[in-house]
Short mmCIF file of C-alpha atoms in Angstrom, two decimals:
data_model
loop_
_atom_site.label_atom_id
_atom_site.label_comp_id
_atom_site.label_asym_id
_atom_site.label_seq_id
_atom_site.Cartn_x
_atom_site.Cartn_y
_atom_site.Cartn_z
CA MET A 26 71.27 -29.32 16.11
CA THR A 27 68.97 -32.04 17.27
CA GLU A 28 66.69 -29.49 18.87
CA GLU A 29 66.25 -27.72 15.59
CA LYS A 30 65.45 -30.98 13.93
CA ASN A 31 62.89 -31.79 16.58
CA GLN A 32 61.24 -28.45 16.13
CA LYS A 33 61.07 -28.94 12.40
CA GLU A 34 59.48 -32.32 12.85
CA GLU A 35 56.95 -30.99 15.29
CA LYS A 36 56.03 -28.28 12.84
CA LYS A 37 55.60 -30.85 10.12
CA GLU A 38 53.45 -33.00 12.34
CA SER A 39 51.15 -30.12 13.28
CA GLU A 40 50.81 -29.20 9.65
CA VAL A 41 49.79 -32.74 8.81
CA LYS A 42 47.28 -32.63 11.63
CA LYS A 43 45.90 -29.38 10.31
CA ALA A 44 45.60 -30.78 6.82
CA VAL A 45 43.78 -33.87 8.05
CA LYS A 46 41.48 -31.72 10.14
CA GLY A 47 40.81 -29.52 7.14
CA LEU A 48 40.12 -32.49 4.95
CA VAL A 49 37.69 -34.05 7.40
CA TYR A 50 36.00 -30.67 7.90
CA GLY A 51 35.73 -30.16 4.18
CA MET A 52 34.29 -33.57 3.52
CA ALA A 53 31.95 -33.96 6.45
CA MET A 54 31.20 -30.64 8.09
CA HIS A 55 31.52 -27.85 5.60
CA GLY A 56 28.18 -28.50 3.95
CA MET A 57 26.38 -28.56 7.26
CA VAL A 58 28.09 -25.45 8.56
CA THR A 59 27.28 -23.59 5.37
CA TYR A 60 23.69 -24.72 5.60
CA ALA A 61 23.40 -23.65 9.24
CA LEU A 62 24.99 -20.29 8.53
CA LYS A 63 22.76 -19.75 5.52
CA THR A 64 19.64 -20.52 7.54
CA ARG A 65 20.88 -18.21 10.21
CA MET A 66 21.40 -15.50 7.64
CA HIS A 67 17.85 -15.89 6.39
CA LEU A 68 16.46 -15.73 9.89
CA GLU A 69 18.67 -12.76 10.64
CA ASN A 70 17.32 -11.00 7.57
CA LEU A 71 13.78 -11.79 8.59
CA PHE A 72 14.46 -10.47 12.05
CA MET A 73 15.92 -7.28 10.65
CA LEU A 74 12.92 -6.86 8.40
CA ILE A 75 10.52 -7.16 11.31
CA THR A 76 12.43 -4.88 13.63
CA MET A 77 14.06 -2.35 11.32
CA GLY A 78 11.65 -2.72 8.41
CA ASP A 79 10.71 0.93 8.39
CA MET A 80 14.23 1.76 7.21
CA LEU A 81 13.11 0.36 3.88
CA GLY A 82 9.47 1.32 4.18
CA VAL A 83 8.05 -1.77 5.87
CA PRO A 84 6.76 -0.54 9.22
CA ILE A 85 5.97 -3.39 11.59
CA LEU A 86 7.42 -2.66 15.00
CA PRO A 87 6.82 0.93 16.16
CA PRO A 88 10.05 2.89 15.82
CA TYR A 89 10.09 3.61 19.54
CA TYR A 90 10.86 -0.02 20.19
CA SER A 91 12.95 -0.55 17.06
CA LEU A 92 15.33 2.04 18.42
CA ARG A 93 15.88 -0.03 21.53
CA LEU A 94 17.10 -2.88 19.33
CA LEU A 95 19.06 -0.70 16.94
CA PRO A 96 22.39 -0.78 18.81
CA TYR A 97 22.51 -4.55 18.47
CA SER A 98 21.69 -4.44 14.79
CA VAL A 99 24.17 -1.76 13.77
CA PRO A 100 26.73 -4.22 12.33
CA HIS A 101 24.07 -5.98 10.27
CA VAL A 102 22.31 -3.00 8.76
CA LYS A 103 24.58 -2.58 5.76
CA THR A 104 24.62 -6.23 4.68
CA TRP A 105 20.92 -6.60 5.35
CA LYS A 106 20.02 -3.64 3.17
CA ARG A 107 22.32 -4.93 0.44
CA THR A 108 20.81 -8.42 0.56
CA LEU A 109 17.29 -7.12 0.45
CA LEU A 110 17.75 -4.50 -2.20
CA ARG A 111 20.15 -6.18 -4.60
CA GLU A 112 19.02 -7.34 -8.02
CA ARG A 113 18.22 -10.99 -8.37
CA ASP A 114 18.59 -13.38 -11.30
CA VAL A 115 18.53 -17.09 -12.10
CA THR A 116 21.95 -17.77 -10.69
CA ASP A 117 20.55 -16.94 -7.25
CA THR A 118 18.88 -20.30 -7.11
CA ILE A 119 22.15 -22.09 -7.76
CA PHE A 120 24.19 -20.37 -5.07
CA MET B 3 -32.12 -5.05 34.99
CA SER B 4 -29.70 -4.41 37.80
CA GLU B 5 -29.68 -1.10 39.54
CA ARG B 6 -27.54 1.77 38.36
CA ILE B 7 -24.28 2.07 40.29
CA LYS B 8 -22.96 5.58 40.70
CA LEU B 9 -19.32 6.52 40.26
CA LYS B 10 -18.70 6.79 43.99
CA GLU B 11 -20.27 3.42 44.72
CA TYR B 12 -18.37 1.89 41.83
CA ILE B 13 -15.08 3.01 43.29
CA LEU B 14 -16.04 2.03 46.83
CA ASN B 15 -17.40 -1.35 45.71
CA ASN B 16 -14.15 -2.15 43.94
CA PRO B 17 -11.47 -1.77 46.60
CA GLY B 18 -8.90 -3.43 44.33
CA LEU B 19 -9.17 -0.56 41.88
CA LYS B 20 -5.86 1.06 41.03
CA TYR B 21 -6.11 2.38 37.49
CA ILE B 22 -8.97 4.61 36.40
CA LEU B 23 -9.10 5.69 32.76
CA PHE B 24 -11.28 8.35 31.20
CA GLY B 25 -11.84 8.23 27.47
CA GLY B 26 -14.09 9.99 25.00
CA LYS B 27 -14.12 12.58 22.26
CA GLY B 28 -12.06 15.72 22.57
CA GLY B 29 -13.43 18.66 24.52
CA LEU B 30 -16.10 16.80 26.50
CA GLY B 31 -14.42 17.12 29.85
CA LYS B 32 -12.25 14.06 30.28
CA THR B 33 -9.60 16.15 31.95
CA THR B 34 -12.11 17.81 34.25
CA LEU B 35 -13.54 14.48 35.32
CA SER B 36 -10.11 12.94 35.77
CA ALA B 37 -9.10 15.89 37.90
CA ALA B 38 -12.30 15.78 39.96
CA THR B 39 -11.98 12.04 40.55
CA ALA B 40 -8.35 12.39 41.53
CA TYR B 41 -9.23 15.25 43.83
CA TRP B 42 -11.93 13.28 45.61
CA LEU B 43 -9.66 10.23 46.06
CA ALA B 44 -6.88 12.42 47.42
CA GLN B 45 -9.38 13.86 49.88
CA GLN B 46 -10.11 10.32 51.05
CA GLY B 47 -6.45 10.09 52.02
CA LYS B 48 -5.27 8.13 49.00
CA ARG B 49 -2.09 8.94 47.16
CA VAL B 50 -3.24 9.78 43.67
CA VAL B 51 -1.59 10.74 40.43
CA VAL B 52 -3.47 12.05 37.44
CA PHE B 53 -1.71 11.62 34.12
CA SER B 54 -2.74 13.22 30.88
CA THR B 55 -1.86 11.26 27.75
CA ASP B 56 -3.38 13.94 25.59
CA PRO B 57 -0.70 15.75 23.60
CA GLN B 58 -2.59 19.00 24.10
CA ALA B 59 -1.48 19.88 27.59
CA SER B 60 -4.78 20.21 29.42
CA LEU B 61 -3.90 19.48 33.03
CA THR B 62 -1.74 22.56 33.01
CA ASP B 63 -4.82 24.55 32.00
CA ILE B 64 -7.19 23.01 34.45
CA PHE B 65 -4.98 23.23 37.51
CA GLU B 66 -3.65 26.61 36.42
CA LYS B 67 -0.15 25.49 37.13
CA THR B 68 2.69 24.49 34.83
CA ILE B 69 2.76 20.72 34.92
CA PHE B 70 3.84 20.02 31.36
CA GLY B 71 7.21 18.30 31.30
CA LYS B 72 7.80 18.97 34.99
CA GLY B 73 7.49 15.41 36.27
CA GLU B 74 5.07 14.60 39.08
CA VAL B 75 3.83 17.90 40.48
CA GLU B 76 2.13 17.92 43.88
CA LEU B 77 -0.99 20.08 43.68
CA ALA B 78 -2.53 19.37 47.02
CA ARG B 79 -1.93 16.85 49.76
CA ASN B 80 -1.76 13.38 48.15
CA LEU B 81 -2.70 14.82 44.78
CA PHE B 82 -0.13 14.69 42.02
CA ALA B 83 -0.38 15.52 38.36
CA LEU B 84 1.85 14.44 35.52
CA GLU B 85 1.99 15.55 31.94
CA ILE B 86 4.90 14.34 29.91
CA ASP B 87 6.69 16.35 27.31
CA ALA B 88 6.80 13.68 24.61
CA ASP B 89 9.24 15.65 22.42
CA LYS B 90 11.69 16.06 25.25
CA ARG B 91 11.36 12.42 26.14
CA ILE B 92 11.98 11.35 22.56
CA ALA B 93 15.05 13.57 22.29
CA ALA B 94 16.49 12.10 25.48
CA TYR B 95 15.71 8.61 24.25
CA GLN B 96 17.44 9.25 20.90
CA GLU B 97 20.50 10.48 22.74
CA GLU B 98 20.49 7.37 24.92
CA ILE B 99 20.39 5.13 21.85
CA ARG B 100 23.23 7.08 20.21
CA GLY B 101 25.31 6.71 23.36
CA LYS B 102 24.63 3.01 23.49
CA ILE B 103 25.66 2.52 19.86
CA LYS B 104 28.88 4.43 20.34
CA LYS B 105 29.75 2.54 23.49
CA MET B 106 28.78 -0.90 22.23
CA HIS B 107 30.76 -0.66 19.02
CA GLY B 108 33.53 1.67 20.18
CA LEU B 109 32.61 4.38 17.70
CA GLU B 110 33.38 8.09 17.82
CA GLN B 111 30.39 8.94 15.73
CA VAL B 112 27.14 7.17 14.94
CA PRO B 113 27.31 5.93 11.31
CA GLU B 114 25.53 8.24 8.90
CA GLU B 115 22.99 5.65 7.80
CA ILE B 116 22.07 4.79 11.38
CA GLU B 117 21.91 8.42 12.42
CA GLU B 118 19.52 9.06 9.57
CA TYR B 119 17.29 6.27 10.78
CA ILE B 120 17.31 7.51 14.35
CA ARG B 121 16.29 10.96 13.16
CA SER B 122 13.57 9.77 10.80
CA ALA B 123 12.16 7.39 13.41
CA ALA B 124 11.65 10.30 15.78
CA ALA B 125 9.72 12.19 13.14
CA GLU B 126 7.18 9.38 12.89
CA PRO B 127 3.78 10.42 14.28
CA ALA B 128 3.45 7.20 16.25
CA MET B 129 6.62 8.09 18.11
CA ALA B 130 4.95 10.55 20.46
CA GLU B 131 2.20 8.04 21.16
CA SER B 132 4.69 5.32 21.94
CA ALA B 133 6.69 7.63 24.17
CA THR B 134 3.55 8.53 26.11
CA PHE B 135 2.59 4.89 26.30
CA ASP B 136 6.01 4.02 27.63
CA ALA B 137 5.86 6.78 30.23
CA MET B 138 2.45 5.51 31.30
CA VAL B 139 3.74 1.99 31.88
CA GLU B 140 6.79 3.30 33.64
CA LEU B 141 4.62 5.28 36.01
CA MET B 142 2.33 2.34 36.71
CA SER B 143 5.12 -0.14 37.28
CA GLY B 144 6.70 2.31 39.70
CA GLY B 145 3.86 1.55 42.12
CA GLN B 146 4.27 4.73 44.16
CA PHE B 147 0.60 5.63 44.17
CA ASP B 148 -2.66 4.12 45.39
CA TYR B 149 -4.57 5.35 42.37
CA TYR B 150 -3.53 6.19 38.83
CA ILE B 151 -6.01 8.30 36.93
CA PHE B 152 -5.47 8.50 33.18
CA ASP B 153 -6.92 11.25 31.11
CA MET B 154 -6.76 9.42 27.80
CA MET B 155 -6.26 10.98 24.40
CA PRO B 156 -9.38 11.36 22.23
CA HIS B 157 -11.19 8.22 21.20
CA GLY B 158 -9.54 6.86 18.06
CA HIS B 159 -6.11 7.28 19.51
CA ALA B 160 -6.97 5.78 22.84
CA ILE B 161 -8.29 2.57 21.35
CA ARG B 162 -5.41 2.31 18.92
CA PHE B 163 -3.06 3.06 21.73
CA LEU B 164 -4.46 0.31 23.88
CA SER B 165 -4.91 -2.25 21.16
CA MET B 166 -1.39 -1.59 19.94
CA ALA B 167 -0.20 -3.49 22.99
CA GLU B 168 -1.95 -6.64 21.91
CA ILE B 169 -0.83 -6.57 18.30
CA LEU B 170 2.73 -5.84 19.25
CA ASP B 171 2.72 -8.55 21.83
CA THR B 172 2.08 -11.12 19.10
CA TRP B 173 4.79 -9.62 16.94
CA VAL B 174 7.32 -9.69 19.72
CA ASP B 175 6.51 -13.36 20.21
CA LYS B 176 7.38 -13.95 16.58
CA ILE B 177 10.52 -11.87 16.84
CA VAL B 178 11.76 -13.77 19.87
CA GLU B 179 11.08 -17.01 18.05
CA THR B 180 13.11 -16.08 14.95
CA ARG B 181 15.84 -14.74 17.19
CA LYS B 182 16.06 -17.98 19.12
CA LYS B 183 16.04 -20.05 15.94
CA ALA B 184 18.74 -17.87 14.41
CA ASP B 185 20.77 -18.39 17.56
CA GLU B 186 20.34 -22.15 17.38
CA TYR B 187 21.62 -22.28 13.83
CA GLY B 188 24.43 -19.95 14.77
CA ASP B 189 25.38 -22.26 17.61
CA VAL B 190 25.35 -25.30 15.38
CA ALA B 191 27.66 -23.56 12.92
CA THR B 192 29.91 -22.49 15.77
CA VAL B 193 30.24 -25.97 17.20
CA LEU B 194 30.78 -27.66 13.87
CA SER B 195 33.38 -25.23 12.61
CA GLY B 196 35.05 -24.83 16.00
CA LYS B 197 35.07 -21.05 15.73
CA GLY B 198 34.15 -18.50 18.40
CA GLY B 199 30.50 -17.76 19.12
CA LEU B 200 28.58 -14.51 18.88
CA ALA B 201 28.22 -12.37 21.93
CA GLN B 202 25.37 -9.88 22.59
CA GLU B 203 22.69 -12.34 21.60
CA ASP B 204 21.43 -12.87 25.12
CA GLU B 205 21.30 -9.14 25.67
CA MET B 206 19.17 -8.74 22.60
CA VAL B 207 16.69 -11.34 23.78
CA ASN B 208 16.67 -9.54 27.13
CA GLU B 209 15.84 -6.32 25.36
CA LEU B 210 13.01 -8.04 23.52
CA SER B 211 11.56 -9.47 26.67
CA PHE B 212 11.74 -6.00 28.21
CA ILE B 213 9.68 -4.62 25.31
CA ARG B 214 7.27 -7.49 25.78
CA SER B 215 6.87 -6.92 29.47
CA ARG B 216 6.03 -3.27 28.81
CA LEU B 217 3.40 -4.23 26.28
CA SER B 218 1.82 -7.08 28.14
CA PHE B 219 1.59 -4.92 31.25
CA VAL B 220 -0.86 -2.70 29.43
CA SER B 221 -2.82 -5.41 27.67
CA ASN B 222 -3.24 -7.19 30.99
CA MET B 223 -4.06 -3.98 32.80
CA ILE B 224 -6.92 -2.93 30.55
CA ARG B 225 -8.56 -6.33 30.83
CA ASP B 226 -8.17 -6.64 34.56
CA LYS B 227 -11.58 -5.66 35.93
CA GLU B 228 -10.40 -5.92 39.49
CA HIS B 229 -7.72 -3.24 39.19
CA THR B 230 -8.85 -1.20 36.23
CA ALA B 231 -11.90 0.87 35.41
CA PHE B 232 -12.47 2.48 32.05
CA PHE B 233 -15.05 5.25 31.91
CA TYR B 234 -16.29 6.91 28.80
CA VAL B 235 -17.28 10.57 28.86
CA LEU B 236 -20.06 11.90 26.64
CA ILE B 237 -22.42 14.84 26.40
CA PRO B 238 -26.08 14.82 25.35
CA GLU B 239 -25.53 15.42 21.65
CA SER B 240 -25.82 13.04 18.74
CA MET B 241 -22.17 12.79 17.72
CA PRO B 242 -20.78 11.89 21.15
CA ILE B 243 -23.54 9.30 21.59
CA MET B 244 -22.67 7.70 18.28
CA ASP B 245 -19.02 7.85 19.15
CA THR B 246 -19.61 6.16 22.49
CA LYS B 247 -21.66 3.42 20.87
CA LYS B 248 -18.87 2.83 18.42
CA ALA B 249 -16.35 2.77 21.22
CA LEU B 250 -18.44 0.24 23.12
CA GLU B 251 -18.41 -2.03 20.08
CA MET B 252 -14.68 -1.63 19.66
CA PHE B 253 -14.11 -2.34 23.31
CA GLN B 254 -16.11 -5.51 23.00
CA ALA B 255 -14.14 -6.50 19.92
CA PHE B 256 -10.89 -6.08 21.83
CA ASN B 257 -12.42 -7.74 24.85
CA ILE B 258 -11.92 -4.67 27.03
CA PRO B 259 -14.61 -4.23 29.68
CA LEU B 260 -16.16 -0.77 29.88
CA SER B 261 -16.91 0.25 33.45
CA GLY B 262 -19.45 2.91 32.62
CA VAL B 263 -20.21 6.23 31.02
CA VAL B 264 -20.32 9.70 32.50
CA VAL B 265 -22.68 12.28 31.01
CA ASN B 266 -21.13 15.71 31.17
CA GLN B 267 -22.16 19.31 30.48
CA VAL B 268 -25.86 18.87 31.15
CA TYR B 269 -27.82 22.13 31.49
CA PRO B 270 -30.06 22.13 34.58
CA VAL B 271 -33.57 21.21 33.41
CA GLU B 272 -35.15 23.61 35.96
CA LEU B 273 -34.06 26.46 33.72
CA LEU B 274 -36.93 25.57 31.41
CA LYS B 275 -39.41 26.84 34.02
CA ASP B 276 -37.56 30.11 34.52
CA PRO B 277 -39.29 32.84 32.45
CA THR B 278 -36.13 34.95 32.31
CA VAL B 279 -34.22 32.25 30.43
CA PRO B 280 -34.10 33.13 26.72
CA ILE B 281 -35.67 30.83 24.15
CA TYR B 282 -32.24 30.30 22.62
CA LEU B 283 -31.00 28.54 25.73
CA LYS B 284 -34.31 26.76 26.30
CA ASN B 285 -34.05 25.16 22.86
CA ARG B 286 -30.65 23.90 23.74
CA ILE B 287 -31.90 22.44 27.01
CA LYS B 288 -34.78 20.73 25.20
CA MET B 289 -32.36 19.27 22.71
CA GLN B 290 -30.17 17.98 25.54
CA GLN B 291 -33.18 16.41 27.27
CA LYS B 292 -34.08 14.61 24.07
CA TYR B 293 -30.58 13.19 23.78
CA LEU B 294 -30.53 12.36 27.47
CA ASP B 295 -33.49 10.07 26.82
CA THR B 296 -31.49 8.39 24.07
CA ILE B 297 -28.55 8.02 26.45
CA TRP B 298 -30.78 6.44 29.11
CA GLY B 299 -32.14 4.07 26.51
CA GLU B 300 -28.71 3.14 25.16
CA PHE B 301 -26.57 2.98 28.26
CA GLY B 302 -29.06 2.88 31.16
CA THR B 303 -27.35 1.07 33.99
CA LEU B 304 -23.92 1.95 32.64
CA ILE B 305 -24.43 5.63 33.49
CA ARG B 306 -22.19 6.33 36.45
CA ALA B 307 -22.70 10.06 36.79
CA ILE B 308 -24.50 13.03 35.29
CA VAL B 309 -22.50 16.21 35.62
CA PRO B 310 -24.07 19.62 35.11
CA MET B 311 -22.82 22.40 32.88
CA PHE B 312 -21.25 25.13 35.00
CA ASP B 313 -21.68 28.83 34.60
CA ARG B 314 -17.95 29.20 34.21
CA GLU B 315 -14.96 27.27 33.03
CA PRO B 316 -14.01 24.40 35.35
CA LYS B 317 -10.58 25.73 36.22
CA GLY B 318 -8.48 25.88 39.34
CA LEU B 319 -8.52 23.73 42.45
CA ASP B 320 -11.63 25.42 43.93
CA MET B 321 -13.71 24.63 40.91
CA ILE B 322 -12.36 21.07 40.76
CA SER B 323 -13.29 20.59 44.38
CA LYS B 324 -16.80 21.87 43.65
CA ILE B 325 -17.21 19.42 40.78
CA SER B 326 -15.89 16.53 42.81
CA LYS B 327 -18.48 17.33 45.49
CA ILE B 328 -21.24 17.13 42.90
CA ILE B 329 -20.06 13.82 41.47
CA PHE B 330 -19.13 12.12 44.74
#
């Protein structure tokens, strides 16, 4: 019986810890992380444009060398194309 | 004015020479001169390879042997010839990329979108050029030969081909920079959020530095006067002279030293005295002599050799040997 109780208490404690961690993260870190990730996304998009630009008609790097980099970029191609080709409006500046 | 140095002296005076390039308009005898130079060097006991970057397979014609797409073919002792099959090389390269994608991402099939890109990239006209370029660098960095003779593609291409290295080099710099910055921000996000990092990034930077090394090899090579000589081939006619002048300007703009010019297909002037020679031919000889004067005036000390017009096509090893004896 006591063991069960102990386990329950431990679980509670870890949940409290998690909540505190989440709170601190949300208050202090989240903004920074989002900013870093956003900057990274922009740089990633720029990188994709330079290397794979000819997919969308912007030829910069000769395709012979783009192909060498292609395997690494495969997971990004879809999102990159979507980001670059999607319609934009005023709300873009807010988010 | 310094004295005119002939081709043979030029090569002997520059013992560090390793790469000899022949450029010029199409059909003026770049291949013939490359072959003759290679032949002479091989005769001197050097291990020589002659490589044609011209998509129209001309070494195969001149040596009367199938060289195209066969790798390095030994024609005589120490004399090798190489002519790459760009299409075959591209196809193999595409396959390699497909394999890599499948392996890296554990896929059965290359995604449609990506496959489309791979196929369209290969259809690009610059693709064959790049493939040739790549093969050229690969051959040079192999270091198996004492001399590498390059029969370059006609003028415009050759300069573009060589200057491409420089332009790309700058771009790759920029690419590496954005990549590194992206990584930094990625790392910051990873540390702050306590989540796992992204793999493969180092490999990508490695790949970029590989591309860079290939490109800078060439841009260094063409500027390295100690190891490289670039000769321009022309004939005594107005267009090739103009073309060579233009090339000289372009070379200067790209800071590429030109080692000299070779005047090819010159009719023997003695024929003018021969009464049996028809007026038709005599007119041609006179015209050539007039342009030869222009060439002397324009290029003077840069003229490394004057090669006569032969009574038959310069084909086969015998003929090549004959030409090499005249030049060297």
